[in-house]
Coordinates of C-alpha atoms in Angstrom, one line a residue:
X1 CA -172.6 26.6 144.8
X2 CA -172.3 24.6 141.8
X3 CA -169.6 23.5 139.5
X4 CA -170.8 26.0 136.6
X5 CA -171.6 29.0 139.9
X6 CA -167.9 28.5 140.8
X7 CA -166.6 29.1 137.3
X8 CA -168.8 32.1 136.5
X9 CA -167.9 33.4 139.4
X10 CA -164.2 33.1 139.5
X11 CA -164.1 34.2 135.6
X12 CA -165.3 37.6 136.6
X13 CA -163.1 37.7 139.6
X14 CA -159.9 37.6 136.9
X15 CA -162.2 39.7 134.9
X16 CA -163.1 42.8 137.6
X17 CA -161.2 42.0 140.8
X18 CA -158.3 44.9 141.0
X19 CA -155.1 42.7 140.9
X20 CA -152.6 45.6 141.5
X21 CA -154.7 46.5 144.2
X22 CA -154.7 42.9 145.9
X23 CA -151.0 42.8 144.9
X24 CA -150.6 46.0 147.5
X25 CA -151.2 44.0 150.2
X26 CA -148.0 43.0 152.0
X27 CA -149.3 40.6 154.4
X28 CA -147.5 43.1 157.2
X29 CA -150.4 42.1 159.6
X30 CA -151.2 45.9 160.3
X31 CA -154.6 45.7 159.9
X32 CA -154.7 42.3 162.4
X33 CA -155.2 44.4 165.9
X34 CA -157.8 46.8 164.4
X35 CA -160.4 43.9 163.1
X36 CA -163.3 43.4 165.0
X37 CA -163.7 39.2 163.3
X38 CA -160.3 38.8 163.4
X39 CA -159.9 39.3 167.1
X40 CA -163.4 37.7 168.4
X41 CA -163.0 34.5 166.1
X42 CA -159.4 33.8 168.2
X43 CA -157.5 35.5 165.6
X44 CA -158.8 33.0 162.9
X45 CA -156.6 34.3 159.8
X46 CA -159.4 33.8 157.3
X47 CA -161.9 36.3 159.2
X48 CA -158.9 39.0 158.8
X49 CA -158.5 41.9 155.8
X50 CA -155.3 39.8 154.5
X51 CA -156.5 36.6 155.0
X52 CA -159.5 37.9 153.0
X53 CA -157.6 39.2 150.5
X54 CA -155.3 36.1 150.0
X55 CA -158.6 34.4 149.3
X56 CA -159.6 37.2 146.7
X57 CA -156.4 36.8 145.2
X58 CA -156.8 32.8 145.5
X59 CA -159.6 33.1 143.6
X60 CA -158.5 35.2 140.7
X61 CA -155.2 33.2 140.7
X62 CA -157.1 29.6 140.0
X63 CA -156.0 28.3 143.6
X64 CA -158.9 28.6 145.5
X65 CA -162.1 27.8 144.8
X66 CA -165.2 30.3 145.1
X67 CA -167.0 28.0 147.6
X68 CA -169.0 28.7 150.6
X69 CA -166.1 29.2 152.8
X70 CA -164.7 32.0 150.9
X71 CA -168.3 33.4 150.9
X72 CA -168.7 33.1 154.4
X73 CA -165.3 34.7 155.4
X74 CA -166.2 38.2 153.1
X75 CA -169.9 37.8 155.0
X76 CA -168.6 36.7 158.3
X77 CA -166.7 40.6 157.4
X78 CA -168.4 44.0 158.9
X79 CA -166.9 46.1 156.2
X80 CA -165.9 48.6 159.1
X81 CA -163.0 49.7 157.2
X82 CA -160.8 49.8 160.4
X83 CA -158.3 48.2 158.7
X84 CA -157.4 51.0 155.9
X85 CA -156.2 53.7 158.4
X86 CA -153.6 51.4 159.6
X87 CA -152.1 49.7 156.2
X88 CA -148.8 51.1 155.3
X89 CA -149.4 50.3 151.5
X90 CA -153.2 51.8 151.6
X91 CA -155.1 49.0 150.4
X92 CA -158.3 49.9 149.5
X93 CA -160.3 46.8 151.6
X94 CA -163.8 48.4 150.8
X95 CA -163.5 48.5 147.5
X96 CA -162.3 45.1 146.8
X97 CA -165.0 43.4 149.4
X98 CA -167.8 45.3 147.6
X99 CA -166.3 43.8 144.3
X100 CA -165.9 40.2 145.6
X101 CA -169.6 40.3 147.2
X102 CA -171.1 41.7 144.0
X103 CA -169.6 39.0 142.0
X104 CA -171.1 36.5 144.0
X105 CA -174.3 37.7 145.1
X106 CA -174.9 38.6 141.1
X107 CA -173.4 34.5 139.7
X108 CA -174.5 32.5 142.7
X109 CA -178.1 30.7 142.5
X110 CA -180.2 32.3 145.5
X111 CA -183.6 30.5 147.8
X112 CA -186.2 31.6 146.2
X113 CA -187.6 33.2 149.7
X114 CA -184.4 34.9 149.6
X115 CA -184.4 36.5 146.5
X116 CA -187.6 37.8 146.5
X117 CA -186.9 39.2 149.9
X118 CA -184.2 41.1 148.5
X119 CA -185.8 41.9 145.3
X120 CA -188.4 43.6 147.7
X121 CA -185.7 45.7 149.7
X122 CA -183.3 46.3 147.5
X123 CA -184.9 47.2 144.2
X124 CA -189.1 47.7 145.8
X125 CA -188.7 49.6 149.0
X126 CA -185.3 51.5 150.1
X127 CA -184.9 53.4 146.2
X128 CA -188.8 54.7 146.9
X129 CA -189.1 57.2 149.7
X130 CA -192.4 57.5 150.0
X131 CA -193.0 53.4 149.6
X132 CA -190.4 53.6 153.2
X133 CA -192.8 56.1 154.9
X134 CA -195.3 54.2 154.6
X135 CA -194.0 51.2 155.8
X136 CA -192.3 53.2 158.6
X137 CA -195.8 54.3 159.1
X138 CA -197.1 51.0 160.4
X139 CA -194.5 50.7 162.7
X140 CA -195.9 54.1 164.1
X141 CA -199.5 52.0 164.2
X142 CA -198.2 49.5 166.1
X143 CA -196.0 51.3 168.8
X144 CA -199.0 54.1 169.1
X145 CA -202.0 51.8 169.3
X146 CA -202.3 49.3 171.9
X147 CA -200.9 46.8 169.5
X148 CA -197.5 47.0 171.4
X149 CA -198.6 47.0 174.6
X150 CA -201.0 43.9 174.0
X151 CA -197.9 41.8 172.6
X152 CA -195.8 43.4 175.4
X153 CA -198.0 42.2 178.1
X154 CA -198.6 38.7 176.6
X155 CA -195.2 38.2 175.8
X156 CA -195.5 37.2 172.0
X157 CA -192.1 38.5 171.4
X158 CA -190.7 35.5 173.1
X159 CA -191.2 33.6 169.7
X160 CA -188.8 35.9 168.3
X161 CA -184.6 35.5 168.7
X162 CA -183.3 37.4 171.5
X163 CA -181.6 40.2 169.3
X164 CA -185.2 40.7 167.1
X165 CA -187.0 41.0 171.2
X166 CA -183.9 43.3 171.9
X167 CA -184.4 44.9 168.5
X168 CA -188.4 46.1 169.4
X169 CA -187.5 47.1 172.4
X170 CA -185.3 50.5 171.5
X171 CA -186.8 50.9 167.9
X172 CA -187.6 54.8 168.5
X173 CA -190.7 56.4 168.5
X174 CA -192.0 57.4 165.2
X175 CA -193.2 60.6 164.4
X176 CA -196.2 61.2 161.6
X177 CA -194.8 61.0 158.2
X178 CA -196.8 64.1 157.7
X179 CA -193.9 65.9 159.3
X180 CA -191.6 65.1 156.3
X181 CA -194.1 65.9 153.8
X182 CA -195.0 69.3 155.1
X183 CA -191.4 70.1 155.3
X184 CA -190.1 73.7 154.0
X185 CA -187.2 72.9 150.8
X186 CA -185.7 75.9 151.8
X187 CA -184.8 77.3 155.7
X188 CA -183.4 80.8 156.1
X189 CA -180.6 80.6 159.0
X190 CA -181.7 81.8 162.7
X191 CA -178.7 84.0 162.9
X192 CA -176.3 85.5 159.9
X193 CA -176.2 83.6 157.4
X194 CA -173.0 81.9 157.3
X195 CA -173.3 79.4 154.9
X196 CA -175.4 77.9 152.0
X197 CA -175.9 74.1 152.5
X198 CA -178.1 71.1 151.2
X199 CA -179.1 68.6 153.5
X200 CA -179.1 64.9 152.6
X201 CA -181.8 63.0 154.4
X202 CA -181.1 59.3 153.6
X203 CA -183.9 56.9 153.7
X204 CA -184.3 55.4 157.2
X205 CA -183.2 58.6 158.8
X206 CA -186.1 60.6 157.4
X207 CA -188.8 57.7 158.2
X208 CA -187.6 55.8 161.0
X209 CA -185.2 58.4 162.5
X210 CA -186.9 61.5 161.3
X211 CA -186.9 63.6 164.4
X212 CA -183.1 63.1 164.3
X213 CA -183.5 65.0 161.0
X214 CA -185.4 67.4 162.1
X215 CA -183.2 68.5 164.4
X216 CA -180.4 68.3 162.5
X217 CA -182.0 71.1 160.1
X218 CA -183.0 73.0 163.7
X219 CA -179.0 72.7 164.5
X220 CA -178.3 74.0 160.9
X221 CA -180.1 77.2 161.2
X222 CA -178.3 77.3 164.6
X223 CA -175.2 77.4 163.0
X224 CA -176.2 80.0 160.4
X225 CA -177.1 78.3 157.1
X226 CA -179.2 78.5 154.8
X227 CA -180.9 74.7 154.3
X228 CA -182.0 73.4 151.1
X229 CA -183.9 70.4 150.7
X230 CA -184.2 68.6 147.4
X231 CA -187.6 66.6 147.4
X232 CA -185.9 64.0 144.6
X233 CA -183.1 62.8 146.5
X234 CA -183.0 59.1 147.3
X235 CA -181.8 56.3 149.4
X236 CA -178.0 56.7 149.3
X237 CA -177.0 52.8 148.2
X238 CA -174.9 52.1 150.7
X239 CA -177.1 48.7 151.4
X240 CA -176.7 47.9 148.3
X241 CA -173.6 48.6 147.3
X242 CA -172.4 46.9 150.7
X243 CA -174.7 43.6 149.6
X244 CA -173.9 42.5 146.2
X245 CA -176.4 44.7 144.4
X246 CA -173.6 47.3 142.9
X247 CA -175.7 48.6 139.8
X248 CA -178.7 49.5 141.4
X249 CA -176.6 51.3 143.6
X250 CA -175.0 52.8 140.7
X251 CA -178.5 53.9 139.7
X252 CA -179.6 55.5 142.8
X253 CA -175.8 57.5 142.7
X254 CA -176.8 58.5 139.6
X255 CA -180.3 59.7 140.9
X256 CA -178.9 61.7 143.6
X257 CA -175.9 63.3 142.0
X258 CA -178.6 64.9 139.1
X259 CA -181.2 66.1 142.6
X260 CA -177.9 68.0 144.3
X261 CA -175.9 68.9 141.4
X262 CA -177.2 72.6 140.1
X263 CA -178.4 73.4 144.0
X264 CA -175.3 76.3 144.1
X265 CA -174.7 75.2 147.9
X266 CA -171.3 75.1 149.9
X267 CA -171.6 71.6 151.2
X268 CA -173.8 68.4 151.3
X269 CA -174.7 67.6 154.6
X270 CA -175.3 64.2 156.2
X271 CA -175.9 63.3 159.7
X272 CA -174.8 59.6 159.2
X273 CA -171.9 58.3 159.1
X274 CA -172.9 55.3 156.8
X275 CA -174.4 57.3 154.2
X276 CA -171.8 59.8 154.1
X277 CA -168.9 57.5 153.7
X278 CA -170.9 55.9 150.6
X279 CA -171.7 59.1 149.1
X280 CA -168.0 60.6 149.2
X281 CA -167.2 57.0 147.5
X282 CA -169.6 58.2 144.4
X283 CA -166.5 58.7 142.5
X284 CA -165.4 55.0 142.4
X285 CA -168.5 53.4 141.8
X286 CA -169.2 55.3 138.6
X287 CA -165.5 55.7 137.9
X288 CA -166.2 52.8 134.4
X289 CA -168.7 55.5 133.4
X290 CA -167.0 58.8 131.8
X291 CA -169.8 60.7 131.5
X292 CA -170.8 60.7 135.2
X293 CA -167.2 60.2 136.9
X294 CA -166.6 64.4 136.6
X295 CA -169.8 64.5 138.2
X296 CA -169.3 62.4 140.5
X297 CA -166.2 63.9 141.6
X298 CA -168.1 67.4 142.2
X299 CA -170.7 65.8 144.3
X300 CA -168.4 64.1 146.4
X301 CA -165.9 67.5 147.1
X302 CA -169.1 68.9 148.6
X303 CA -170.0 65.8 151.1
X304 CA -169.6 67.0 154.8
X305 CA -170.6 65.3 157.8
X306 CA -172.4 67.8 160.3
X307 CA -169.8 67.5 162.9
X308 CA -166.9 68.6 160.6
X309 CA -169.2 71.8 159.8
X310 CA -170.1 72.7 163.1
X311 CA -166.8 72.6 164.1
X312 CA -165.6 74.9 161.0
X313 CA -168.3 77.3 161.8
X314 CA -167.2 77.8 165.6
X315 CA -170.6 76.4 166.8
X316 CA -168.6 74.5 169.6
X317 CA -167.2 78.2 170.9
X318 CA -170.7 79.0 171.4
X319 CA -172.4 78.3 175.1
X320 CA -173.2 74.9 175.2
X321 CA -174.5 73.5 178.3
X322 CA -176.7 70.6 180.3
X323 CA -176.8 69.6 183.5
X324 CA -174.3 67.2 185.0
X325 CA -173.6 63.8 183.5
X326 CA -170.8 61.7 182.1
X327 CA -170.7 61.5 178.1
X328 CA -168.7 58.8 176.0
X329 CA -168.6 58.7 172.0
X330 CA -168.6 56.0 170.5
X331 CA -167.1 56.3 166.3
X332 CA -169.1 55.5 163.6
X333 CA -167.0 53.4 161.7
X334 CA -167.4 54.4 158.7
X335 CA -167.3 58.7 159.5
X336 CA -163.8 57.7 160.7
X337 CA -162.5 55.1 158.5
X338 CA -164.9 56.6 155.4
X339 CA -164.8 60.6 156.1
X340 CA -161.4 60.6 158.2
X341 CA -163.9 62.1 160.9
X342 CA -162.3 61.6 164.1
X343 CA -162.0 64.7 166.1
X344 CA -164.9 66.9 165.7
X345 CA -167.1 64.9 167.3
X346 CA -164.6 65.0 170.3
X347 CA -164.1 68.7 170.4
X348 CA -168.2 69.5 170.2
X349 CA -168.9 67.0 173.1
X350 CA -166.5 68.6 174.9
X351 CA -167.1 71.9 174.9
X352 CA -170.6 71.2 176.3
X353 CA -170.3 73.0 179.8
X354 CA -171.2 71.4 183.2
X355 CA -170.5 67.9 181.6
X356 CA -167.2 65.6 181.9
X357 CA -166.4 63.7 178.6
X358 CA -164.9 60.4 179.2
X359 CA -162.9 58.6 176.1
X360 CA -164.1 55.2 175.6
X361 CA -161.0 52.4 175.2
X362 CA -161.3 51.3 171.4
X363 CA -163.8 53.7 171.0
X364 CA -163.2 53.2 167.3
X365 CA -163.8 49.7 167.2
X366 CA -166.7 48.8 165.2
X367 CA -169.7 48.2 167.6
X368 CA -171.3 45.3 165.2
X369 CA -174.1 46.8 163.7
X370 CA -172.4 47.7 160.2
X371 CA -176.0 48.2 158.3
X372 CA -177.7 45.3 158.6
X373 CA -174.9 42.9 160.3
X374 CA -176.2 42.3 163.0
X375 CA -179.5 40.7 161.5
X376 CA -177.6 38.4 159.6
X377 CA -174.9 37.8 161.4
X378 CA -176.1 38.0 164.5
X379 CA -173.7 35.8 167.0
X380 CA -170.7 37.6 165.9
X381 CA -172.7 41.1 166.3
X382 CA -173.4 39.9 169.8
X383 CA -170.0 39.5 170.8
X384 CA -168.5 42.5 169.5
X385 CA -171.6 44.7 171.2
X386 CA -170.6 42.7 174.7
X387 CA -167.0 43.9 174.5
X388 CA -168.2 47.1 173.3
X389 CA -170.8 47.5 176.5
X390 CA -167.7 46.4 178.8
X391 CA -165.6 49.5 177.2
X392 CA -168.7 51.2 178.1
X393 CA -169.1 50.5 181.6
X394 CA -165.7 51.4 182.3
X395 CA -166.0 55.2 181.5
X396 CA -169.3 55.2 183.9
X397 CA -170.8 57.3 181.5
X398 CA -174.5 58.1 181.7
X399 CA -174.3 59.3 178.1
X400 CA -173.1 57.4 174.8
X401 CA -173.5 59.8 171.5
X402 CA -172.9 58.7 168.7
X403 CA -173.3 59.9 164.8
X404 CA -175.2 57.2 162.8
X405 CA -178.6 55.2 163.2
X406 CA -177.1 51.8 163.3
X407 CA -174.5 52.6 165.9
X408 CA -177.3 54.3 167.7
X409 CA -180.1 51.3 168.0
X410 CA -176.5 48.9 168.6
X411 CA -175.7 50.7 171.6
X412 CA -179.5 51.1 172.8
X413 CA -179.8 47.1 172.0
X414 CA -176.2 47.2 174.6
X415 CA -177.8 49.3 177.3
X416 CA -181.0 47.2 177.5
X417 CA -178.8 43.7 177.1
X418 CA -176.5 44.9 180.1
X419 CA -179.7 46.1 182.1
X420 CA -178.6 49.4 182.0
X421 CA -181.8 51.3 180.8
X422 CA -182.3 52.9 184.7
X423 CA -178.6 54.2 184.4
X424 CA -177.8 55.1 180.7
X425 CA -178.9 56.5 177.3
X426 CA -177.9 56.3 173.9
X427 CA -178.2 60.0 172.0
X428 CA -177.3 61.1 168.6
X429 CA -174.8 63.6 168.6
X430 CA -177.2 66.1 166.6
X431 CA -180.1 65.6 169.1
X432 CA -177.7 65.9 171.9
X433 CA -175.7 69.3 170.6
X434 CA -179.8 70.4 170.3
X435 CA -180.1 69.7 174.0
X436 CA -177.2 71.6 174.7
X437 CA -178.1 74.4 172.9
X438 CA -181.6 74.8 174.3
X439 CA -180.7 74.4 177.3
X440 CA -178.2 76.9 177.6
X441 CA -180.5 79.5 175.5
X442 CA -183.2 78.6 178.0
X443 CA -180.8 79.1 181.2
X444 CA -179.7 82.6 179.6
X445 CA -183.2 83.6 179.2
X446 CA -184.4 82.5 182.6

């Protein structure tokens, strides 16, 4: 950064940073046992939520300078959100790291590679569905024609870093886009109709992770709802809003509130925990906006993570069942910390008959995926998965569900790391409470 960078920048941290917000803080140390940086970095103060937030506050006070150690502590952080549950004065973290990243990513001068890579992401590809299928779509090319197998067998993906090799090894198998396109907008219930809900699809869950979706909708009409579908629902910002690109996530929130808004449905339902924490935070982002904060606030009451409906709708009193096998959960961080989602998942795993579900120690401890984390920050991702995969070893599970796509390709990256593929499996909770379902509906029936 430069000398005129730094001033920009720290004028519109006095200028936007929350002060009474960073003034909550009361450097208790709280939040110190619950972060992930904090602990792996040998308790380095700086990679901690109040060491952070002293150097937010540095910053607006004229104490600190906005340099590149300040900018590497907020990206050395996950943005887990761990640390909110525990504060006594209820410091909103997330919000002010969102802030503080936004100010710099928008004042500071980027590589030119850089910025047109995120100019491409952010702006070209995750706010276009269809542009995402069809990238997703060539990642179907390559896994289904012998493109894989050919750089498989001659080992190209040696030139890669380990975590990118690790990375192509679990990336699931992609279904044809055409499945999505062909997709009814509106799904009568398989039983009484219980409940009226629309389903939010996100943007890598209905390319990438689109089966996961589809059986989401299956476990829906399950359940006894009515599913509705909107076609112009976007990419929920969450990436963006996480990376320093705050209005264009603004702009999507806007996008999405106006596709869900006149629906007349009980609940907004997402099957990650990511996207569902960002969504129920629609409120604050667009809270300097008076004509879409009241709407904001109605779209957000309706946000409901699958689990927390399931549970409200009995479907864990129905007979669930699978053969024999140890599960483990491990939290998203953000449907915990986010959507105070904590024990739903729990009491749907287990009620699943003729399995035994083990708690995982720190189960809630942020596995290091956190989006795209674990791309970018990759070393310190690496040694949060390893004590994660030792946590996981300990229950001897053959199962680990959990409830969002990053968690999900983290663990798989885990099991394959620890050489565990032959012994364990990685399972989103909606695919596994599918399994359980079927199985026991088959078992009756037979």
């Amino acid at each position: 950064m430069n000398t005129h960078e730094k001033a920009r920048i720290q004028e519109e941290f006095q200028q936007r940073m929350d002060y009474d917000e960073l003034l909550n803080c009361m450097r208790c140390g709280f939040c110190l046992p619950s972060c992930p940086t904090y602990l792996e970095t040998g308790k380095d103060e700086a990679h901690s939520p109040r060491g952070r937030i002293a150097l937010m506050k540095g910053v607006v006070d004229g104490n600190i300078e906005p340099d590149e150690e300040v900018k590497k502590s907020l990206d050395m952080c996950l943005g887990c959100r761990a640390c909110e549950p525990v504060c006594p004065s209820g410091v909103n973290y997330g919000h002010l790291l969102e802030e503080a990243r936004d100010i710099i990513y928008q004042n500071q001068k980027t590589p030119f590679f850089q910025k047109i890579i995120r100019k491409i992401a952010f702006k070209g590809l995750f706010p276009k569905p269809k542009r995402l299928r069809r990238l997703t779509s060539l990642l179907r090319f390559y896994q289904k024609s012998k493109l894989q197998k050919i750089v498989r067998t001659l080992k190209l993906t040696k030139i890669l870093p380990s975590t990118y090799r690790l990375m192509e090894k679990v990336l699931p198998v992609v279904p044809k886009m055409k499945e999505a396109e062909k997709r009814q907008k509106v799904l009568e219930p398989f039983s009484k109709k219980k409940k009226r809900v629309a389903f939010f699809t996100g943007c890598l869950m209905d390319s990438m992770f689109l089966s996961t979706n589809q059986s989401t909708i299956k476990l829906l009409q399950y359940a006894g709802c009515e599913v509705v579908i909107p076609d112009n629902q976007i990419c929920c910002g969450a990436l963006h809003g996480h990376s320093g690109e705050k209005e264009q996530a603004k702009e999507m929130a806007k996008k999405n509130i106006e596709a869900f808004e006149n629906l007349n449905v009980d609940y907004i339902i997402t099957n990650a925990g990511g996207c569902g924490a960002f969504l129920n935070d629609y409120h604050h982002l667009l809270k300097d906006e008076e004509e879409w904060t009241e709407r904001a606030t109605s779209f957000d009451q309706k946000i409901k993570d699958i689990s927390s409906l399931l549970v409200e709708l009995n479907f864990h009193k129905q007979s669930l069942k699978l053969p024999y096998q140890i599960v483990t959960y491990q939290d998203s961080c953000h449907l915990k910390n986010g959507q105070q989602t904590f024990m739903e998942p729990r009491q749907l795993l287990d009620s699943v008959q003729g399995t035994d579900y083990v708690e995982m120690k720190d189960a809630s401890r942020c596995c290091g995926s956190a989006g795209i984390y674990n791309l970018v920050q990759t070393e310190m991702s690496m040694k949060i998965l390893d004590y994660k995969m030792k946590q996981t070893r300990a229950t001897h599970a053959n199962v680990i569900v959990t409830a969002n796509p990053g968690c999900l390709l983290q663990m798989k990256m885990g099991i394959e790391k620890e050489g565990l593929a032959d012994k364990m499996r990685a399972v989103h909770i909606v695919d596994y409470l599918v399994e359980a379902y079927e199985y026991s509906k088959n078992e009756r029936v037979s």
